[in-house]
Every structure is written in C-alpha cells, then in structure tokens.
C-alpha cells in the first residue's frame, strides 16, 4: 500500500503543487544563475573574485537569518500570502540587481533577494508537503527534484543570457518569478491558518532537540563544502560563460538524478545516517581531486561532485523533517537557519583563500569540513536513533 501510494504520488499531483514546484525551480535557479557570469560580473564592475563572492554571502546570510521569522509570518498571514510576498520581493530585487552600477549595490540587492527567497523556499516545502499526494516522502522528493532542476537549469540560463549581457540573467529571473507569482495567485487555494501561531523563538527552541541540532550542524559543514565548489570553481575554470554553464549544467543534472533516483533506494538499503557518511566521504574525495587536478580533472570532479551533493540534499531534508517532534515548518526553519550559514561563510572564505594562499586550499578546507560533518554524525549518533523508525521498510519482493 505505501509503496504504491508513494510511486504514484510523485507525479500525480494537484495543479497547485505543480505551480508551487515551478516557482521553486525558478527560486533555486537563482542559486546557480550567477555561476557562469561571476567572472563577467567581476570584469564588468571592476571587482575582485572575493568581492563578487559576496553575492552569495549576502544572499545566504539574509536567507539564513530570515528563516527564523518565516514560520512566525506564515502562521499569521497564511502560507499562500507568505509565498506571494516572497515571490514579490524576489521579482523586485532581482530586477534591481540588473540595474546595479557597482558591486556593493549588487550585493545589497542580492541580500533583499535572499529575504524573498527565504520566505518562499521555507514555506514552499511546507505547502508542497501539505498539498501533495503520496505522503511526505513523495513531497520531499518532488521538492528536491525542483531544487535539482533549478540548480541544473540556472547555469544554462545564466550562460545564455549572461553571454549577451551580465545584467540579463537578473531580469530573466525577475520575469520568471513574476510568472510563478501569477500561477500561485490563481492556482493555490488558501489553506487554513494554524490554530496556534508560531512564536519567533520556536525555530531556536526546536534546535534544542539533539537530533535536529546534530542534523543542522552537520549540514552546516556540508554546505560549506558545497558552496566552495559552487562559488569558487568558476574563477579557476578559465572558460567562457557557456563553458562554465555547461560544466555546472552537468553538475546540476547529477544533483537532480541522485537526489530523486539515488537517495530514496539507497537510504532504504543502508539507512539515512550511513548515506550521509557515504556521501560526505565521497564529496571529500572529489574535493581533494579538484584540488590536485589539472583543468580536465577539475571539470570531471566538479561534475561528479553533484552526485554526493544530490544524495545529501534529499537525506538531510528528510532527516530534518523527521528527526524531531517539532512541526515541519518550525523544524525546517531552525535547520535552514544553521545550514545556510555554511552557504554564507564559504563563498567569501574560499575565494579569499584562493586569492591569497592558493587555488587548491579552498577545496582542501571543503574536504576537511566534510570530515568534520562525519565527526559530528559519529560523536552524536545516539541523537539520530529515531531516524531508524521513520525510514520506510523495503518493498516486498514481487
């Protein structure tokens, strides 16, 4: 029964779920969108790589902090209005980013974009889980598929538009998000507001749970490694926007395929915690490979790094949703607050190290972060014992 429902539920969804998923694809496109044009932005605005890396830092720092208020907001104005408010902010600030005349201005607009992204992304997961058919697992896989598709499409869109003008991808994102705004406004029915309003302190209180805090801080180390690859690699590839876009498109396809088709059967076979150990170890090995390789090796190892990243994205998200007894929106907010700090810290630190010390150093640090994450999982494994309860049993043989 469970197996049948989950397999049918991934694709057989209400139109409101598909509208939210489309907007999520565009939201996640914004992460990888700037990758192929980072060197072009640096050249166009006469900025250093570390200055341009602040596009990621401001975006994810604001996203992380704003995660603490998303539940408070959505429990008062409703999920649909929160989604629309987030989308509206992204439309405005993405368009403003395209008008920037200096790197500080662009960094500031990306911060505003991050606020809108936080309101949308945190609420989108809860909306998809609440409205999707097939249960929470199918909904999370659909959400991660949107993440993978957005991350893989982002570099292509960024390369295509960025080759014409580095400002064009920002205007393109604003246009697509406006389409998402219209779809959600017309197709998503307002859900009943929660009977109990979420307190501002709820996400931080949720992190007092040993399992959720263990998952979140392990994900912080993982995200540092993740965004070291995403933010610094474009500067060492020495390729055109199309070349960088092609590399990260291949990387994004690996993210999408492993998150949707690799993570679910693998975690049923060896368990979620073991999948996290395996994928963190593989990511560490691939980062060392990038550090020690020539140009061809950098391309190959960068593309392959999408495999452990896709596995991690799905398993971390499912673990954060299930490991504690906190409501899903609250658990998601607390978890994302901690883990996106890794995305905020990595781009500037990695790029600065690459500028001042050597291009191999950021990836070696990323590999050490993966090992640190594995150490946290190992040292605090007793907090993750409840994950064994929520993993679906293997399907019976036909």
Coordinates of C-alpha atoms in Angstrom, one line a residue:
X1 CA 0.0 0.0 0.0
X2 CA 2.7 2.5 1.0
X3 CA 4.9 1.6 -1.9
X4 CA 2.0 2.0 -4.4
X5 CA 0.9 5.3 -3.0
X6 CA 4.4 6.8 -3.0
X7 CA 5.3 5.8 -6.5
X8 CA 2.0 7.1 -7.9
X9 CA 2.1 10.2 -5.8
X10 CA 5.2 11.8 -7.1
X11 CA 3.8 12.7 -10.5
X12 CA 0.0 12.7 -9.8
X13 CA -0.2 16.0 -8.0
X14 CA -2.8 18.8 -7.8
X15 CA -2.1 21.8 -10.1
X16 CA -1.4 23.9 -7.0
X17 CA 1.5 21.7 -6.2
X18 CA 2.9 21.9 -9.7
X19 CA 2.5 25.7 -9.6
X20 CA 4.5 25.9 -6.3
X21 CA 7.1 23.4 -7.7
X22 CA 7.5 25.6 -10.8
X23 CA 8.2 28.7 -8.7
X24 CA 10.6 26.6 -6.6
X25 CA 12.5 25.6 -9.7
X26 CA 12.9 29.3 -10.6
X27 CA 13.8 30.2 -7.0
X28 CA 16.6 27.5 -7.0
X29 CA 17.7 28.7 -10.4
X30 CA 18.7 31.9 -8.7
X31 CA 21.4 30.0 -6.8
X32 CA 23.3 28.7 -9.8
X33 CA 22.2 31.6 -12.1
X34 CA 25.2 33.8 -11.3
X35 CA 27.8 31.0 -11.5
X36 CA 28.7 31.3 -15.2
X37 CA 28.7 35.1 -15.1
X38 CA 30.8 35.6 -11.9
X39 CA 34.0 36.3 -13.9
X40 CA 31.9 38.6 -16.2
X41 CA 30.5 40.5 -13.2
X42 CA 33.9 40.9 -11.8
X43 CA 35.2 42.3 -15.1
X44 CA 32.1 44.5 -15.7
X45 CA 32.1 46.0 -12.2
X46 CA 35.9 46.0 -11.9
X47 CA 35.8 43.9 -8.7
X48 CA 37.9 41.1 -7.3
X49 CA 36.7 37.5 -7.1
X50 CA 36.3 37.7 -3.3
X51 CA 34.2 40.9 -3.7
X52 CA 32.0 39.2 -6.2
X53 CA 31.7 36.2 -3.9
X54 CA 29.7 38.4 -1.6
X55 CA 26.8 38.0 -3.9
X56 CA 26.5 34.5 -2.4
X57 CA 27.4 35.6 1.1
X58 CA 24.8 38.4 1.4
X59 CA 22.1 36.2 -0.2
X60 CA 22.6 33.2 2.1
X61 CA 23.3 35.2 5.2
X62 CA 20.0 37.1 4.9
X63 CA 18.3 33.8 3.9
X64 CA 19.6 32.1 7.0
X65 CA 18.5 34.8 9.4
X66 CA 15.1 35.3 7.7
X67 CA 14.4 31.6 8.2
X68 CA 13.9 32.4 11.8
X69 CA 10.8 34.5 11.0
X70 CA 9.2 32.6 8.2
X71 CA 7.1 30.4 10.4
X72 CA 6.1 33.4 12.5
X73 CA 5.0 35.2 9.3
X74 CA 3.2 32.3 7.6
X75 CA 1.3 31.4 10.8
X76 CA -0.2 34.9 10.8
X77 CA -0.9 35.7 7.2
X78 CA -1.1 32.1 5.8
X79 CA 1.1 30.0 3.5
X80 CA -0.2 31.4 0.2
X81 CA 0.3 35.1 1.2
X82 CA 3.8 34.3 2.5
X83 CA 4.7 32.6 -0.8
X84 CA 3.4 35.6 -2.7
X85 CA 5.3 38.0 -0.5
X86 CA 8.5 36.1 -1.0
X87 CA 8.0 35.9 -4.8
X88 CA 7.2 39.6 -5.0
X89 CA 10.4 40.5 -3.1
X90 CA 12.5 38.3 -5.5
X91 CA 10.9 39.9 -8.5
X92 CA 11.7 43.4 -7.2
X93 CA 15.3 42.8 -6.0
X94 CA 16.2 40.6 -9.0
X95 CA 15.2 43.4 -11.3
X96 CA 17.0 45.9 -9.2
X97 CA 20.2 43.7 -9.3
X98 CA 20.1 44.0 -13.0
X99 CA 20.4 47.8 -12.7
X100 CA 23.4 47.8 -10.4
X101 CA 26.3 50.2 -11.1
X102 CA 28.7 48.8 -8.5
X103 CA 29.5 45.6 -6.7
X104 CA 28.3 47.0 -3.3
X105 CA 24.9 47.9 -4.8
X106 CA 24.6 44.4 -6.4
X107 CA 25.5 42.7 -3.1
X108 CA 22.8 44.7 -1.3
X109 CA 20.1 43.8 -3.9
X110 CA 21.1 40.2 -3.6
X111 CA 20.5 40.5 0.2
X112 CA 17.0 41.6 -0.5
X113 CA 16.6 38.8 -2.9
X114 CA 17.7 36.4 -0.1
X115 CA 14.9 37.7 2.1
X116 CA 12.3 36.9 -0.5
X117 CA 13.9 33.6 -1.2
X118 CA 13.7 32.6 2.5
X119 CA 10.0 33.5 2.7
X120 CA 9.3 31.5 -0.4
X121 CA 11.6 28.4 0.0
X122 CA 10.8 27.6 3.6
X123 CA 7.0 28.0 3.0
X124 CA 7.1 26.2 -0.3
X125 CA 8.3 23.0 1.3
X126 CA 5.6 23.1 3.9
X127 CA 2.9 23.9 1.2
X128 CA 4.1 21.0 -1.1
X129 CA 4.2 18.6 1.9
X130 CA 0.7 19.6 2.9
X131 CA -0.9 19.6 -0.5
X132 CA 0.9 16.8 -2.3
X133 CA -0.5 13.3 -2.7
X134 CA 1.6 10.2 -1.8
X135 CA 2.8 11.3 1.6
X136 CA 5.7 13.4 3.0
X137 CA 8.4 11.3 1.3
X138 CA 7.0 11.8 -2.2
X139 CA 6.5 15.5 -1.5
X140 CA 10.1 16.0 -0.3
X141 CA 11.4 14.1 -3.4
X142 CA 9.3 16.4 -5.6
X143 CA 10.8 19.4 -3.7
X144 CA 14.3 18.1 -4.2
X145 CA 13.6 17.4 -7.8
X146 CA 12.6 21.1 -8.2
X147 CA 15.9 22.0 -6.4
X148 CA 17.9 19.8 -8.7
X149 CA 16.2 21.0 -11.9
X150 CA 16.5 24.6 -10.8
X151 CA 20.2 24.3 -9.9
X152 CA 20.9 22.5 -13.2
X153 CA 18.9 24.9 -15.3
X154 CA 20.3 28.0 -13.6
X155 CA 23.8 27.8 -15.1
X156 CA 22.4 27.3 -18.6
X157 CA 20.1 30.3 -18.3
X158 CA 22.8 32.3 -16.7
X159 CA 25.2 31.4 -19.5
X160 CA 22.7 32.0 -22.3
X161 CA 21.6 35.4 -21.1
X162 CA 25.0 36.3 -19.5
X163 CA 26.8 35.9 -22.8
X164 CA 24.7 38.7 -24.1
X165 CA 25.0 40.9 -21.0
X166 CA 25.7 40.1 -17.4
X167 CA 22.6 42.0 -16.3
X168 CA 20.2 39.9 -18.4
X169 CA 20.0 36.9 -16.1
X170 CA 18.7 39.1 -13.3
X171 CA 16.0 40.5 -15.4
X172 CA 15.2 37.0 -16.7
X173 CA 14.8 35.7 -13.2
X174 CA 12.5 38.6 -12.3
X175 CA 10.3 37.7 -15.3
X176 CA 10.1 34.0 -14.5
X177 CA 9.3 34.7 -10.8
X178 CA 6.6 37.0 -11.9
X179 CA 5.1 34.1 -13.9
X180 CA 5.4 32.0 -10.7
X181 CA 3.6 34.7 -8.8
X182 CA 0.6 34.6 -11.2
X183 CA 0.4 30.8 -11.1
X184 CA 0.4 30.6 -7.4
X185 CA -2.0 33.5 -7.0
X186 CA -4.5 31.8 -9.4
X187 CA -4.0 28.1 -8.7
X188 CA -3.1 27.7 -5.0
X189 CA -6.1 27.7 -2.6
X190 CA -5.5 29.5 0.7
X191 CA -5.1 26.9 3.4
X192 CA -6.5 27.3 6.9
X193 CA -4.1 29.2 9.2
X194 CA -2.6 27.2 12.0
X195 CA -4.7 27.2 15.2
X196 CA -1.6 28.1 17.2
X197 CA 0.6 31.0 15.9
X198 CA 4.3 30.2 15.7
X199 CA 6.4 32.1 18.2
X200 CA 9.6 33.9 17.0
X201 CA 11.6 31.7 19.4
X202 CA 10.2 28.4 18.1
X203 CA 13.0 27.6 15.5
X204 CA 15.7 28.2 18.0
X205 CA 13.9 26.2 20.7
X206 CA 13.5 23.4 18.2
X207 CA 17.3 23.3 17.8
X208 CA 17.5 22.2 21.5
X209 CA 16.5 18.8 20.2
X210 CA 19.7 16.8 19.9
X211 CA 18.7 15.1 16.7
X212 CA 17.7 18.3 14.9
X213 CA 20.8 20.2 16.1
X214 CA 23.0 17.3 15.0
X215 CA 21.5 17.3 11.5
X216 CA 21.6 21.0 11.2
X217 CA 25.3 21.5 12.3
X218 CA 26.4 18.5 10.1
X219 CA 24.6 20.2 7.2
X220 CA 26.4 23.5 8.0
X221 CA 29.8 21.7 7.4
X222 CA 28.3 20.1 4.3
X223 CA 27.1 23.4 2.9
X224 CA 30.5 25.0 3.4
X225 CA 31.9 22.3 1.1
X226 CA 29.0 22.5 -1.3
X227 CA 29.3 26.3 -1.8
X228 CA 33.0 26.2 -2.0
X229 CA 32.6 24.3 -5.3
X230 CA 29.7 26.5 -6.5
X231 CA 31.2 29.9 -5.7
X232 CA 34.9 29.5 -6.3
X233 CA 35.2 27.0 -9.2
X234 CA 34.0 29.4 -11.9
X235 CA 37.1 31.5 -11.3
X236 CA 39.6 28.7 -11.8
X237 CA 37.9 27.1 -14.9
X238 CA 39.1 29.9 -17.2
X239 CA 36.2 29.4 -19.5
X240 CA 33.5 31.5 -21.2
X241 CA 30.0 31.8 -19.7
X242 CA 28.9 29.0 -22.0
X243 CA 31.7 26.7 -20.8
X244 CA 31.1 27.4 -17.2
X245 CA 27.4 27.0 -17.7
X246 CA 27.9 23.6 -19.4
X247 CA 30.1 22.3 -16.6
X248 CA 27.6 23.3 -13.9
X249 CA 24.7 22.0 -16.0
X250 CA 26.3 18.6 -15.9
X251 CA 26.9 19.1 -12.2
X252 CA 23.2 20.1 -11.7
X253 CA 22.0 17.0 -13.7
X254 CA 24.0 14.8 -11.3
X255 CA 22.4 16.7 -8.3
X256 CA 18.9 16.1 -9.7
X257 CA 19.3 12.5 -10.7
X258 CA 21.0 11.4 -7.5
X259 CA 18.5 13.3 -5.2
X260 CA 15.5 11.8 -6.9
X261 CA 16.6 8.4 -8.0
X262 CA 19.6 7.7 -5.9
X263 CA 18.8 8.8 -2.4
X264 CA 15.5 7.0 -1.8
X265 CA 16.6 3.4 -2.6
X266 CA 20.0 3.9 -1.1
X267 CA 18.7 5.1 2.3
X268 CA 16.2 2.2 2.4
X269 CA 19.1 -0.2 1.8
X270 CA 21.7 1.2 4.2
X271 CA 19.9 3.8 6.3
X272 CA 19.9 7.6 6.3
X273 CA 22.9 8.1 8.6
X274 CA 25.0 5.7 6.6
X275 CA 24.1 7.5 3.3
X276 CA 25.2 10.8 4.9
X277 CA 28.5 9.2 5.9
X278 CA 29.0 7.8 2.4
X279 CA 28.1 11.0 0.5
X280 CA 30.2 13.2 2.8
X281 CA 33.2 10.9 2.3
X282 CA 32.7 10.9 -1.5
X283 CA 32.4 14.7 -1.6
X284 CA 35.6 15.0 0.4
X285 CA 37.4 12.7 -2.0
X286 CA 36.1 14.6 -5.0
X287 CA 37.2 18.0 -3.5
X288 CA 40.7 16.6 -3.0
X289 CA 40.5 15.6 -6.6
X290 CA 39.7 19.1 -7.7
X291 CA 42.5 20.5 -5.5
X292 CA 45.1 18.2 -7.0
X293 CA 44.0 18.1 -10.7
X294 CA 44.7 20.0 -13.9
X295 CA 42.0 21.6 -16.0
X296 CA 40.3 18.4 -17.2
X297 CA 40.3 16.9 -13.8
X298 CA 38.7 20.0 -12.3
X299 CA 35.9 19.7 -14.8
X300 CA 35.4 16.0 -14.2
X301 CA 35.5 16.1 -10.4
X302 CA 33.2 19.2 -10.3
X303 CA 30.6 17.5 -12.4
X304 CA 30.8 14.3 -10.3
X305 CA 30.5 16.2 -7.1
X306 CA 26.8 16.7 -8.0
X307 CA 26.2 13.0 -7.1
X308 CA 27.0 13.2 -3.3
X309 CA 25.5 16.7 -3.2
X310 CA 22.2 15.4 -4.5
X311 CA 22.2 12.5 -2.0
X312 CA 23.0 14.9 0.8
X313 CA 20.3 17.4 -0.2
X314 CA 17.5 14.8 -0.1
X315 CA 18.6 12.8 3.0
X316 CA 19.4 15.9 5.1
X317 CA 16.0 17.4 4.2
X318 CA 14.1 14.3 5.1
X319 CA 16.1 13.8 8.3
X320 CA 15.5 17.4 9.5
X321 CA 11.7 16.9 8.9
X322 CA 11.5 13.6 10.7
X323 CA 14.2 13.5 13.4
X324 CA 12.3 15.7 16.0
X325 CA 8.7 16.1 17.1
X326 CA 8.7 19.8 16.1
X327 CA 6.2 20.9 13.5
X328 CA 7.7 20.6 10.0
X329 CA 7.7 24.4 9.3
X330 CA 9.4 25.0 12.6
X331 CA 12.0 22.2 12.2
X332 CA 12.7 23.4 8.6
X333 CA 13.2 27.0 9.8
X334 CA 15.7 26.0 12.6
X335 CA 17.5 23.6 10.4
X336 CA 17.8 26.0 7.4
X337 CA 19.0 28.8 9.7
X338 CA 22.0 26.8 10.7
X339 CA 22.8 25.1 7.4
X340 CA 22.6 28.2 5.3
X341 CA 25.2 29.8 7.4
X342 CA 27.6 27.4 5.7
X343 CA 26.4 28.8 2.4
X344 CA 27.0 32.3 3.7
X345 CA 30.5 31.7 5.0
X346 CA 32.0 29.5 2.3
X347 CA 32.0 31.8 -0.8
X348 CA 34.0 34.6 0.7
X349 CA 36.3 32.5 2.8
X350 CA 37.0 30.1 0.0
X351 CA 37.6 32.8 -2.6
X352 CA 39.8 34.8 -0.3
X353 CA 41.9 31.8 0.4
X354 CA 42.1 31.0 -3.3
X355 CA 43.3 34.6 -4.0
X356 CA 45.8 34.9 -1.2
X357 CA 47.1 31.4 -0.5
X358 CA 46.4 29.1 -3.4
X359 CA 43.6 27.7 -5.6
X360 CA 43.9 24.2 -4.0
X361 CA 43.4 25.4 -0.4
X362 CA 39.6 26.1 -0.6
X363 CA 38.9 22.6 -1.7
X364 CA 41.2 21.0 0.9
X365 CA 39.3 23.1 3.5
X366 CA 36.0 21.8 2.0
X367 CA 37.2 18.3 2.3
X368 CA 38.1 18.9 6.0
X369 CA 34.6 20.3 6.5
X370 CA 33.1 17.0 5.1
X371 CA 35.2 15.1 7.6
X372 CA 34.1 17.4 10.4
X373 CA 30.5 16.7 9.4
X374 CA 31.2 13.0 9.6
X375 CA 32.7 13.5 13.0
X376 CA 29.6 15.3 14.3
X377 CA 27.4 12.4 13.0
X378 CA 29.7 9.9 14.7
X379 CA 30.0 11.7 18.0
X380 CA 26.3 12.4 18.3
X381 CA 24.9 9.3 16.7
X382 CA 22.8 8.5 19.7
X383 CA 20.7 11.6 18.9
X384 CA 19.8 10.1 15.5
X385 CA 18.5 6.8 16.6
X386 CA 14.9 7.9 15.9
X387 CA 15.7 8.1 12.2
X388 CA 15.6 4.3 12.0
X389 CA 11.9 4.5 13.0
X390 CA 10.9 6.7 10.1
X391 CA 12.8 5.0 7.3
X392 CA 10.3 3.1 5.1
X393 CA 10.7 -0.7 5.2
X394 CA 12.0 -2.3 2.0
X395 CA 9.2 -3.1 -0.5
X396 CA 8.3 -6.8 -0.5
X397 CA 9.6 -8.9 -3.4
X398 CA 7.2 -9.2 -6.3

